[in-house]
Amino acid sequence: MTNSYLNHKCLVSQGKYKPGSVHEKSLEAIIHSISVGENVNSGYDMMSFGDGPDLVCVILQCRGDSYGSKCRSCFASAIAGLRRRCPRYKGGIIWFDQCLLEISSIDTVGQLNYDDSFCMSNAKNVGDNPYLFILKWDTLFDNISHANKPALYGAGEKRIGTKRKMYGMVQCTDDLSVKACQELVRKRGARVLGRSCTANETLGMNFTLLLMPKPVLILI
């Protein structure tokens, strides 16, 4: 299972913090607490400290099949990546294969974020029957998005013809409600990554369909 860097966004409108400032000290304290804490074992953590211009909010969401040591390792990679790509910015988002990390001076917990997203498409042709592909796509993601998922993560597969399978995965950050999650994932794309949710469709599986100990209902 890879953990490739995918994309990042520096939230420049939030400005930068100064070395040695209260903001920097709060950020470092939160990073340390998450890195040594137990919440990464379940694949999600959120911490905030301060108020006003010194508010620091950090949200870590690991992929549903990347918890424990994989989540902890991805968090370290994401922190290093944001430090390098968005130095001293108060806000930034970075996406890896196995996790999403947001650092912000604005409390966005539980809010749908439609602005900070991007799409990664596959250049390969879907085959001789694109209409069949679209039909299978709609059925697969409709099944996944309607599943009762306490972890807001679901994965499944659909056969296309006799030789190929389509694999799908959707996940929302744990601060969203199930209703909000379903509203977000009922969109079409190849691989869409956002602050609030991720949707991935592929003809080659690169995630785990069956998970333990996270409860997942897969409808095929």
XYZ file of N, CA and C in Angstrom:
660
model
N 0.845 -1.194 0.000
C 0.000 0.000 0.000
C 0.881 1.246 0.000
N 0.706 2.115 -1.001
C 1.538 3.297 -1.108
C 0.979 4.435 -0.261
N 1.805 5.444 -0.052
C 1.356 6.650 0.635
C 1.934 7.856 -0.089
N 1.597 7.982 -1.348
C 2.139 9.045 -2.177
C 1.522 10.398 -1.822
N 2.327 11.443 -1.962
C 1.816 12.809 -1.857
C 0.909 13.074 -3.047
N -0.254 13.707 -2.812
C -1.215 13.972 -3.877
C -1.338 15.451 -4.217
N -1.522 16.279 -3.206
C -1.706 17.702 -3.468
C -1.674 18.468 -2.152
N -1.627 19.770 -2.250
C -1.699 20.607 -1.045
C -2.272 21.964 -1.424
N -2.705 22.702 -0.418
C -3.195 24.054 -0.615
C -2.818 24.896 0.594
N -2.075 25.967 0.361
C -1.750 26.905 1.429
C -2.909 27.903 1.545
N -3.468 28.032 2.726
C -4.582 28.951 2.947
C -4.013 30.339 3.250
N -3.563 31.004 2.195
C -2.787 32.245 2.330
C -3.597 33.360 2.962
N -4.936 33.315 2.825
C -5.769 34.383 3.372
C -5.715 34.438 4.891
N -5.281 33.328 5.523
C -5.187 33.305 6.985
C -3.892 33.927 7.495
N -2.983 34.235 6.580
C -1.746 34.899 6.976
C -0.700 33.948 7.519
N 0.394 34.523 8.038
C 1.500 33.753 8.588
C 1.701 34.080 10.064
N 2.318 33.165 10.773
C 2.659 33.417 12.171
C 4.159 33.683 12.276
N 4.539 34.364 13.345
C 5.937 34.723 13.549
C 6.645 33.660 14.387
N 7.946 33.472 14.161
C 8.719 32.520 14.973
C 8.662 32.905 16.458
N 8.409 31.902 17.292
C 8.365 32.140 18.725
C 7.050 32.715 19.225
N 6.080 32.873 18.352
C 4.806 33.471 18.744
C 3.948 32.476 19.519
N 2.872 32.994 20.127
C 1.920 32.140 20.832
C 1.299 31.133 19.866
N 1.036 31.588 18.660
C 0.438 30.707 17.651
C 1.355 29.521 17.349
N 2.624 29.790 17.167
C 3.558 28.704 16.860
C 3.669 27.718 18.022
N 3.722 28.241 19.241
C 3.830 27.363 20.401
C 2.584 26.485 20.550
N 1.411 27.042 20.281
C 0.172 26.258 20.355
C 0.165 25.177 19.280
N 0.606 25.539 18.080
C 0.644 24.575 16.982
C 1.584 23.417 17.303
N 2.764 23.733 17.810
C 3.724 22.674 18.132
C 3.206 21.764 19.242
N 2.493 22.349 20.202
C 1.930 21.541 21.293
C 0.871 20.577 20.767
N 0.036 21.040 19.834
C -0.997 20.177 19.260
C -0.373 19.070 18.428
N 0.626 19.415 17.622
C 1.304 18.409 16.798
C 1.898 17.305 17.673
N 2.519 17.703 18.763
C 3.106 16.717 19.666
C 2.027 15.839 20.303
N 0.937 16.465 20.735
C -0.137 15.706 21.388
C -0.745 14.673 20.450
N -0.962 15.054 19.189
C -1.539 14.107 18.228
C -0.554 12.987 17.921
N 0.714 13.336 17.768
C 1.716 12.344 17.368
C 1.935 11.265 18.421
N 1.733 11.591 19.698
C 1.941 10.605 20.763
C 0.631 10.079 21.338
N -0.496 10.619 20.853
C -1.794 10.240 21.401
C -2.309 8.929 20.854
N -3.432 8.504 21.403
C -4.030 7.225 21.030
C -5.086 7.336 19.936
N -5.557 8.544 19.644
C -6.642 8.687 18.681
C -6.257 8.251 17.270
N -4.972 8.363 16.930
C -4.552 7.943 15.581
C -4.772 6.449 15.376
N -4.916 5.706 16.475
C -5.180 4.271 16.331
C -6.534 4.015 15.667
N -7.446 4.978 15.794
C -8.753 4.844 15.153
C -8.803 5.576 13.816
N -7.736 6.303 13.484
C -7.655 6.948 12.177
C -8.131 8.380 12.111
N -8.449 8.989 13.254
C -8.943 10.370 13.235
C -8.561 11.076 14.527
N -8.185 12.356 14.387
C -7.946 13.178 15.568
C -8.193 14.636 15.209
N -8.677 15.389 16.180
C -8.904 16.813 16.017
C -8.587 17.511 17.321
N -7.779 18.543 17.254
C -7.460 19.328 18.436
C -7.440 20.807 18.075
N -7.865 21.639 19.019
C -7.799 23.083 18.826
C -7.375 23.733 20.130
N -6.765 24.908 19.997
C -6.298 25.626 21.187
C -6.248 27.108 20.858
N -6.569 27.912 21.861
C -6.506 29.358 21.700
C -7.807 29.933 21.181
N -7.803 31.232 20.939
C -8.960 31.896 20.375
C -8.509 33.134 19.606
N -9.472 33.721 18.882
C -9.151 34.901 18.099
C -8.055 34.628 17.080
N -7.115 35.558 16.907
C -6.041 35.386 15.920
C -5.062 34.274 16.275
N -5.105 33.817 17.518
C -4.187 32.762 17.956
C -4.840 31.391 18.002
N -6.042 31.260 17.430
C -6.698 29.954 17.376
C -5.928 29.028 16.432
N -5.690 27.815 16.901
C -5.062 26.782 16.075
C -5.961 25.556 16.098
N -6.359 25.110 14.926
C -7.203 23.924 14.799
C -6.528 22.939 13.848
N -6.342 21.704 14.293
C -5.678 20.679 13.481
C -6.621 19.492 13.352
N -6.883 19.077 12.119
C -7.733 17.915 11.847
C -6.932 16.902 11.044
N -6.849 15.690 11.553
C -6.200 14.585 10.858
C -7.238 13.522 10.552
N -7.382 13.166 9.286
C -8.284 12.084 8.890
C -7.503 11.086 8.051
N -7.287 9.908 8.589
C -6.620 8.859 7.828
C -7.655 8.032 7.087
N -7.233 7.401 6.015
C -8.132 6.573 5.226
C -8.653 5.429 6.077
N -9.851 4.952 5.753
C -10.498 3.947 6.580
C -9.713 2.676 6.768
N -8.808 2.357 5.826
C -7.985 1.159 5.965
C -6.558 1.502 6.381
N -6.345 2.747 6.885
C -5.006 3.182 7.308
C -5.075 3.768 8.709
N -5.133 2.893 9.693
C -5.199 3.345 11.070
C -3.974 2.825 11.811
N -3.823 3.235 13.072
C -2.681 2.769 13.856
C -1.372 3.340 13.348
N -0.378 2.477 13.158
C 0.962 2.919 12.759
C 0.959 3.579 11.384
N 0.085 3.134 10.474
C 0.008 3.754 9.146
C -0.491 5.191 9.252
N -1.474 5.407 10.110
C -2.006 6.742 10.312
C -0.964 7.644 10.957
N -0.274 7.128 11.941
C 0.762 7.911 12.630
C 1.876 8.298 11.668
N 2.273 7.355 10.817
C 3.330 7.629 9.844
C 2.885 8.665 8.822
N 1.631 8.572 8.377
C 1.108 9.537 7.411
C 1.015 10.928 8.027
N 0.657 11.006 9.293
C 0.609 12.294 9.987
C 1.977 12.955 9.986
N 3.015 12.184 10.266
C 4.374 12.724 10.263
C 4.754 13.224 8.865
N 4.393 12.467 7.842
C 4.691 12.880 6.470
C 3.926 14.152 6.101
N 2.667 14.230 6.538
C 1.845 15.390 6.222
C 2.365 16.653 6.913
N 2.764 16.529 8.172
C 3.327 17.674 8.889
C 4.588 18.172 8.187
N 5.476 17.236 7.852
C 6.713 17.607 7.158
C 6.403 18.248 5.807
N 5.392 17.703 5.118
C 5.024 18.249 3.819
C 4.483 19.660 3.898
N 3.639 19.943 4.888
C 3.095 21.293 5.042
C 4.171 22.281 5.481
N 5.064 21.847 6.345
C 6.160 22.731 6.766
C 6.992 23.165 5.557
N 7.213 22.243 4.637
C 8.048 22.519 3.474
C 7.301 23.337 2.420
N 6.021 23.034 2.213
C 5.273 23.656 1.120
C 4.521 24.916 1.529
N 4.168 25.029 2.800
C 3.443 26.208 3.292
C 4.120 26.732 4.560
N 5.377 27.148 4.465
C 6.133 27.526 5.670
C 5.508 28.701 6.421
N 5.197 28.439 7.677
C 4.670 29.422 8.626
C 3.299 29.990 8.251
N 2.617 29.375 7.330
C 1.235 29.779 7.090
C 0.355 29.243 8.215
N -0.599 30.067 8.654
C -1.515 29.634 9.708
C -2.482 28.560 9.220
N -2.709 28.509 7.918
C -3.641 27.531 7.365
C -3.069 26.790 6.176
N -3.354 25.496 6.113
C -2.912 24.693 4.979
C -3.579 23.317 5.011
N -3.759 22.740 3.846
C -4.325 21.391 3.717
C -3.398 20.582 2.832
N -3.166 19.339 3.211
C -2.327 18.467 2.398
C -2.960 17.088 2.321
N -2.888 16.497 1.134
C -3.480 15.178 0.881
C -2.391 14.171 0.538
N -2.443 13.026 1.189
C -1.634 11.876 0.831
C -2.588 10.719 0.519
N -2.056 9.650 -0.045
C -2.890 8.485 -0.318
C -3.630 8.012 0.928
N -2.954 8.071 2.079
C -3.504 7.460 3.279
C -4.046 8.447 4.308
N -3.927 9.739 4.062
C -4.458 10.678 5.059
C -4.645 12.069 4.483
N -5.428 12.845 5.203
C -5.651 14.262 4.942
C -5.322 15.016 6.228
N -4.624 16.146 6.101
C -4.303 16.965 7.265
C -4.671 18.412 6.966
N -5.429 19.010 7.881
C -5.723 20.441 7.771
C -5.254 21.143 9.037
N -4.524 22.233 8.847
C -4.155 23.137 9.934
C -4.792 24.479 9.612
N -5.493 25.050 10.571
C -6.245 26.268 10.282
C -6.333 27.157 11.512
N -6.517 28.453 11.259
C -6.791 29.399 12.348
C -8.283 29.698 12.428
N -9.075 28.915 11.681
C -10.528 29.046 11.672
C -11.136 27.698 12.062
N -12.101 27.725 12.939
C -12.765 26.489 13.360
C -13.759 26.053 12.285
N -13.432 24.970 11.573
C -14.300 24.467 10.504
C -14.901 23.106 10.843
N -14.796 22.685 12.085
C -15.269 21.363 12.483
C -16.768 21.227 12.229
N -17.148 20.142 11.528
C -18.548 19.870 11.257
C -19.139 20.638 10.093
N -18.325 21.461 9.422
C -18.824 22.258 8.307
C -18.434 21.628 6.978
N -19.360 21.645 6.018
C -19.056 21.155 4.677
C -18.143 22.148 3.976
N -17.096 21.637 3.365
C -16.142 22.477 2.659
C -16.165 22.098 1.183
N -16.740 22.969 0.354
C -16.826 22.721 -1.083
C -15.690 23.401 -1.852
N -14.940 24.255 -1.179
C -13.958 25.090 -1.872
C -12.606 24.408 -2.047
N -12.162 23.716 -1.028
C -10.807 23.166 -1.048
C -10.827 21.719 -1.522
N -10.897 21.533 -2.838
C -10.944 20.193 -3.411
C -10.288 20.201 -4.777
N -9.985 19.010 -5.278
C -9.429 18.877 -6.620
C -9.750 17.486 -7.142
N -9.592 17.324 -8.446
C -9.932 16.066 -9.095
C -8.718 15.511 -9.817
N -8.505 14.206 -9.665
C -7.444 13.508 -10.384
C -8.112 12.504 -11.318
N -7.977 12.702 -12.608
C -8.621 11.802 -13.566
C -7.620 10.803 -14.120
N -8.149 9.698 -14.610
C -7.335 8.651 -15.216
C -7.367 8.843 -16.725
N -6.187 8.927 -17.358
C -6.106 9.187 -18.790
C -6.525 7.983 -19.628
N -6.597 6.801 -19.026
C -6.946 5.607 -19.792
C -8.426 5.590 -20.152
N -8.721 5.029 -21.317
C -10.091 4.907 -21.780
C -10.846 3.896 -20.927
N -12.132 4.151 -20.706
C -12.922 3.248 -19.865
C -13.351 1.991 -20.605
N -13.164 1.954 -21.930
C -13.519 0.754 -22.689
C -14.452 1.064 -23.836
N -14.997 0.032 -24.438
C -15.829 0.182 -25.627
C -17.244 0.650 -25.323
N -17.665 0.517 -24.078
C -19.042 0.859 -23.730
C -19.060 1.848 -22.558
N -18.869 3.140 -22.848
C -18.844 4.122 -21.752
C -20.163 4.241 -21.027
N -21.276 3.936 -21.702
C -22.583 4.031 -21.048
C -22.729 2.966 -19.960
N -22.217 1.777 -20.238
C -22.220 0.723 -19.230
C -21.345 1.121 -18.047
N -20.217 1.729 -18.339
C -19.310 2.178 -17.282
C -20.003 3.179 -16.369
N -20.688 4.151 -16.965
C -21.381 5.172 -16.175
C -22.480 4.550 -15.320
N -23.215 3.595 -15.912
C -24.272 2.916 -15.158
C -23.697 2.178 -13.958
N -22.605 1.450 -14.165
C -21.969 0.717 -13.071
C -21.441 1.684 -12.022
N -20.874 2.792 -12.492
C -20.348 3.821 -11.582
C -21.460 4.323 -10.669
N -22.582 4.712 -11.267
C -23.696 5.248 -10.483
C -24.202 4.233 -9.468
N -24.331 2.982 -9.889
C -24.841 1.940 -8.995
C -23.883 1.701 -7.837
N -22.597 1.616 -8.150
C -21.594 1.354 -7.122
C -21.581 2.450 -6.071
N -21.493 3.702 -6.500
C -21.377 4.781 -5.531
C -22.698 5.084 -4.831
N -23.802 4.788 -5.459
C -25.074 4.924 -4.778
C -25.176 3.916 -3.646
N -24.728 2.688 -3.895
C -24.733 1.651 -2.857
C -23.829 2.035 -1.695
N -22.633 2.496 -2.031
C -21.674 2.832 -0.977
C -22.172 4.013 -0.146
N -22.677 5.046 -0.814
C -23.084 6.255 -0.091
C -24.339 6.047 0.752
N -25.143 5.023 0.445
C -26.335 4.753 1.238
C -26.070 3.772 2.381
N -24.872 3.225 2.432
C -24.569 2.263 3.487
C -24.530 2.959 4.839
N -24.889 2.217 5.876
C -24.864 2.746 7.237
C -23.448 2.591 7.766
N -22.674 3.683 7.732
C -21.245 3.597 8.040
C -20.911 4.463 9.249
N -20.817 3.883 10.429
C -20.420 4.688 11.584
C -19.073 5.369 11.380
N -18.173 4.745 10.616
C -16.851 5.314 10.391
C -16.829 6.255 9.191
N -17.986 6.471 8.519
C -18.082 7.323 7.340
C -17.084 6.900 6.271
N -16.905 5.608 6.154
C -15.994 5.044 5.152
C -16.675 3.837 4.538
N -16.569 3.708 3.233
C -17.139 2.549 2.569
C -16.354 2.212 1.326
N -16.323 0.935 0.979
C -15.643 0.489 -0.236
C -16.433 -0.659 -0.832
N -16.354 -0.803 -2.132
C -17.084 -1.875 -2.794
C -16.553 -2.117 -4.185
N -17.180 -3.036 -4.898
C -16.738 -3.373 -6.246
C -17.931 -3.726 -7.116
N -17.780 -3.538 -8.420
C -18.789 -3.914 -9.398
C -18.078 -4.525 -10.608
N -18.621 -5.604 -11.121
C -18.037 -6.223 -12.310
C -18.517 -5.507 -13.568
N -17.570 -5.250 -14.478
C -17.883 -4.656 -15.779
C -17.627 -5.718 -16.834
N -18.685 -6.246 -17.405
C -18.519 -7.335 -18.358
C -18.060 -8.597 -17.643
N -17.185 -9.351 -18.303
C -16.744 -10.634 -17.751
C -15.301 -10.619 -17.264
N -14.539 -9.575 -17.600
C -13.115 -9.608 -17.312
C -12.633 -8.520 -16.360
N -13.405 -7.465 -16.185
C -12.917 -6.340 -15.396
C -13.832 -6.034 -14.220
N -13.241 -5.437 -13.203
C -13.995 -4.981 -12.047
C -13.700 -3.512 -11.804
N -14.692 -2.809 -11.335
C -14.532 -1.432 -10.894
C -14.550 -1.414 -9.373
N -13.607 -0.704 -8.777
C -13.539 -0.584 -7.325
C -13.829 0.864 -6.938
N -14.582 1.033 -5.877
C -14.914 2.374 -5.414
C -14.696 2.524 -3.925
N -14.322 3.729 -3.510
C -14.112 4.019 -2.100
C -14.564 5.451 -1.837
N -15.303 5.656 -0.762
C -15.679 7.000 -0.340
C -15.405 7.137 1.150
N -15.042 8.348 1.555
C -14.802 8.598 2.971
C -15.030 10.062 3.266
N -15.652 10.325 4.407
C -15.802 11.683 4.908
C -15.037 11.806 6.221
N -14.671 13.031 6.550
C -14.013 13.251 7.827
C -15.007 12.995 8.954
N -14.493 12.537 10.081
C -15.354 12.080 11.173
C -16.130 13.205 11.858
N -15.812 14.467 11.529
C -16.553 15.560 12.164
C -17.875 15.849 11.448
N -18.126 15.171 10.295
C -19.375 15.382 9.564
C -20.439 14.385 9.995
N -21.697 14.778 9.803
C -22.808 13.862 10.037
C -22.929 12.920 8.843
N -23.647 11.801 9.026
C -23.860 10.860 7.923
C -24.613 11.547 6.789
N -25.596 12.378 7.115
C -26.382 13.076 6.096
C -25.496 13.996 5.272
N -24.631 14.743 5.931
C -23.728 15.645 5.223
C -22.751 14.868 4.354
N -22.306 13.731 4.857
C -21.387 12.890 4.097
C -22.052 12.400 2.813
N -23.298 11.927 2.920
C -24.002 11.428 1.746
C -24.228 12.529 0.715
N -24.471 13.738 1.185
C -24.661 14.864 0.266
C -23.407 15.113 -0.559
N -22.253 14.951 0.073
C -20.994 15.215 -0.609
C -20.614 14.131 -1.598
N -20.780 12.870 -1.227
C -20.229 11.791 -2.052
C -21.116 11.422 -3.234
N -22.332 11.951 -3.315
C -23.183 11.638 -4.467
C -22.836 12.547 -5.643
N -21.572 12.572 -5.976
C -21.065 13.318 -7.115
C -20.315 12.334 -8.006
N -20.057 12.755 -9.245
C -19.359 11.873 -10.175
C -17.966 12.421 -10.439
N -16.987 11.535 -10.558
C -15.627 11.932 -10.860
C -14.765 10.698 -10.906
N -13.479 10.868 -11.063
C -12.573 9.734 -11.082
C -11.953 9.578 -9.696
N -11.250 10.613 -9.258
C -10.779 10.647 -7.882
C -10.903 12.082 -7.419
N -11.772 12.308 -6.474
C -12.029 13.651 -5.978
C -11.594 13.711 -4.532
N -10.729 14.667 -4.226
C -10.240 14.819 -2.861
C -10.583 16.210 -2.367
N -11.212 16.264 -1.209
C -11.582 17.532 -0.618
C -11.238 17.557 0.858
N -11.480 18.685 1.487
C -11.257 18.794 2.917
C -12.263 17.927 3.675
N -13.502 17.824 3.145
C -14.552 17.121 3.871
C -14.740 15.676 3.451
N -14.382 15.329 2.208
C -14.570 13.947 1.784
C -13.648 13.587 0.639
N -13.530 12.277 0.413
C -12.727 11.733 -0.672
C -13.530 10.662 -1.378
N -13.488 10.675 -2.701
C -14.122 9.623 -3.501
C -13.119 9.124 -4.518
N -13.033 7.820 -4.646
C -12.039 7.234 -5.540
C -12.668 6.091 -6.320
N -12.543 6.141 -7.646
C -12.979 5.048 -8.513
C -11.791 4.598 -9.327
N -11.597 3.299 -9.415
C -10.455 2.793 -10.151
C -10.759 1.414 -10.705
N -10.050 1.040 -11.765
C -10.152 -0.315 -12.308
C -9.082 -1.214 -11.706
N -8.234 -0.658 -10.853
C -7.232 -1.435 -10.136
C -7.314 -1.102 -8.668
N -7.570 -2.067 -7.823
C -7.813 -1.803 -6.413
C -6.549 -1.323 -5.724
N -6.635 -0.196 -4.998
C -5.501 0.316 -4.235
C -5.915 0.663 -2.812
N -6.966 -0.019 -2.320
C -7.395 0.149 -0.936
C -8.003 -1.159 -0.480
N -8.306 -1.248 0.801
C -8.802 -2.490 1.378
C -10.319 -2.495 1.412
N -10.925 -3.566 0.907
C -12.380 -3.662 0.895
C -12.943 -4.048 2.251
N -12.324 -4.982 2.933
C -12.827 -5.465 4.218
C -11.895 -5.000 5.314
N -12.461 -4.371 6.329
C -11.655 -3.746 7.369
C -12.002 -4.294 8.741
N -11.011 -4.388 9.573
C -11.179 -4.650 10.984
C -10.141 -3.802 11.711
N -10.524 -3.157 12.839
C -11.791 -3.340 13.545
C -12.879 -2.343 13.145
N -12.643 -1.476 12.145
C -13.647 -0.472 11.812
C -14.878 -1.116 11.187
N -16.083 -0.777 11.633
C -17.293 -1.369 11.067
C -17.619 -0.751 9.722
N -17.798 -1.579 8.718
C -18.120 -1.108 7.379
C -19.174 -2.022 6.770
N -20.180 -1.459 6.150
C -21.160 -2.239 5.421
C -20.921 -2.013 3.937
N -20.653 -3.087 3.200
C -20.376 -2.988 1.779
C -21.548 -3.595 1.018
N -22.127 -2.824 0.125
C -23.232 -3.305 -0.688
C -22.741 -3.489 -2.107
N -22.912 -4.678 -2.670
C -22.433 -4.966 -4.017
C -23.615 -5.364 -4.889
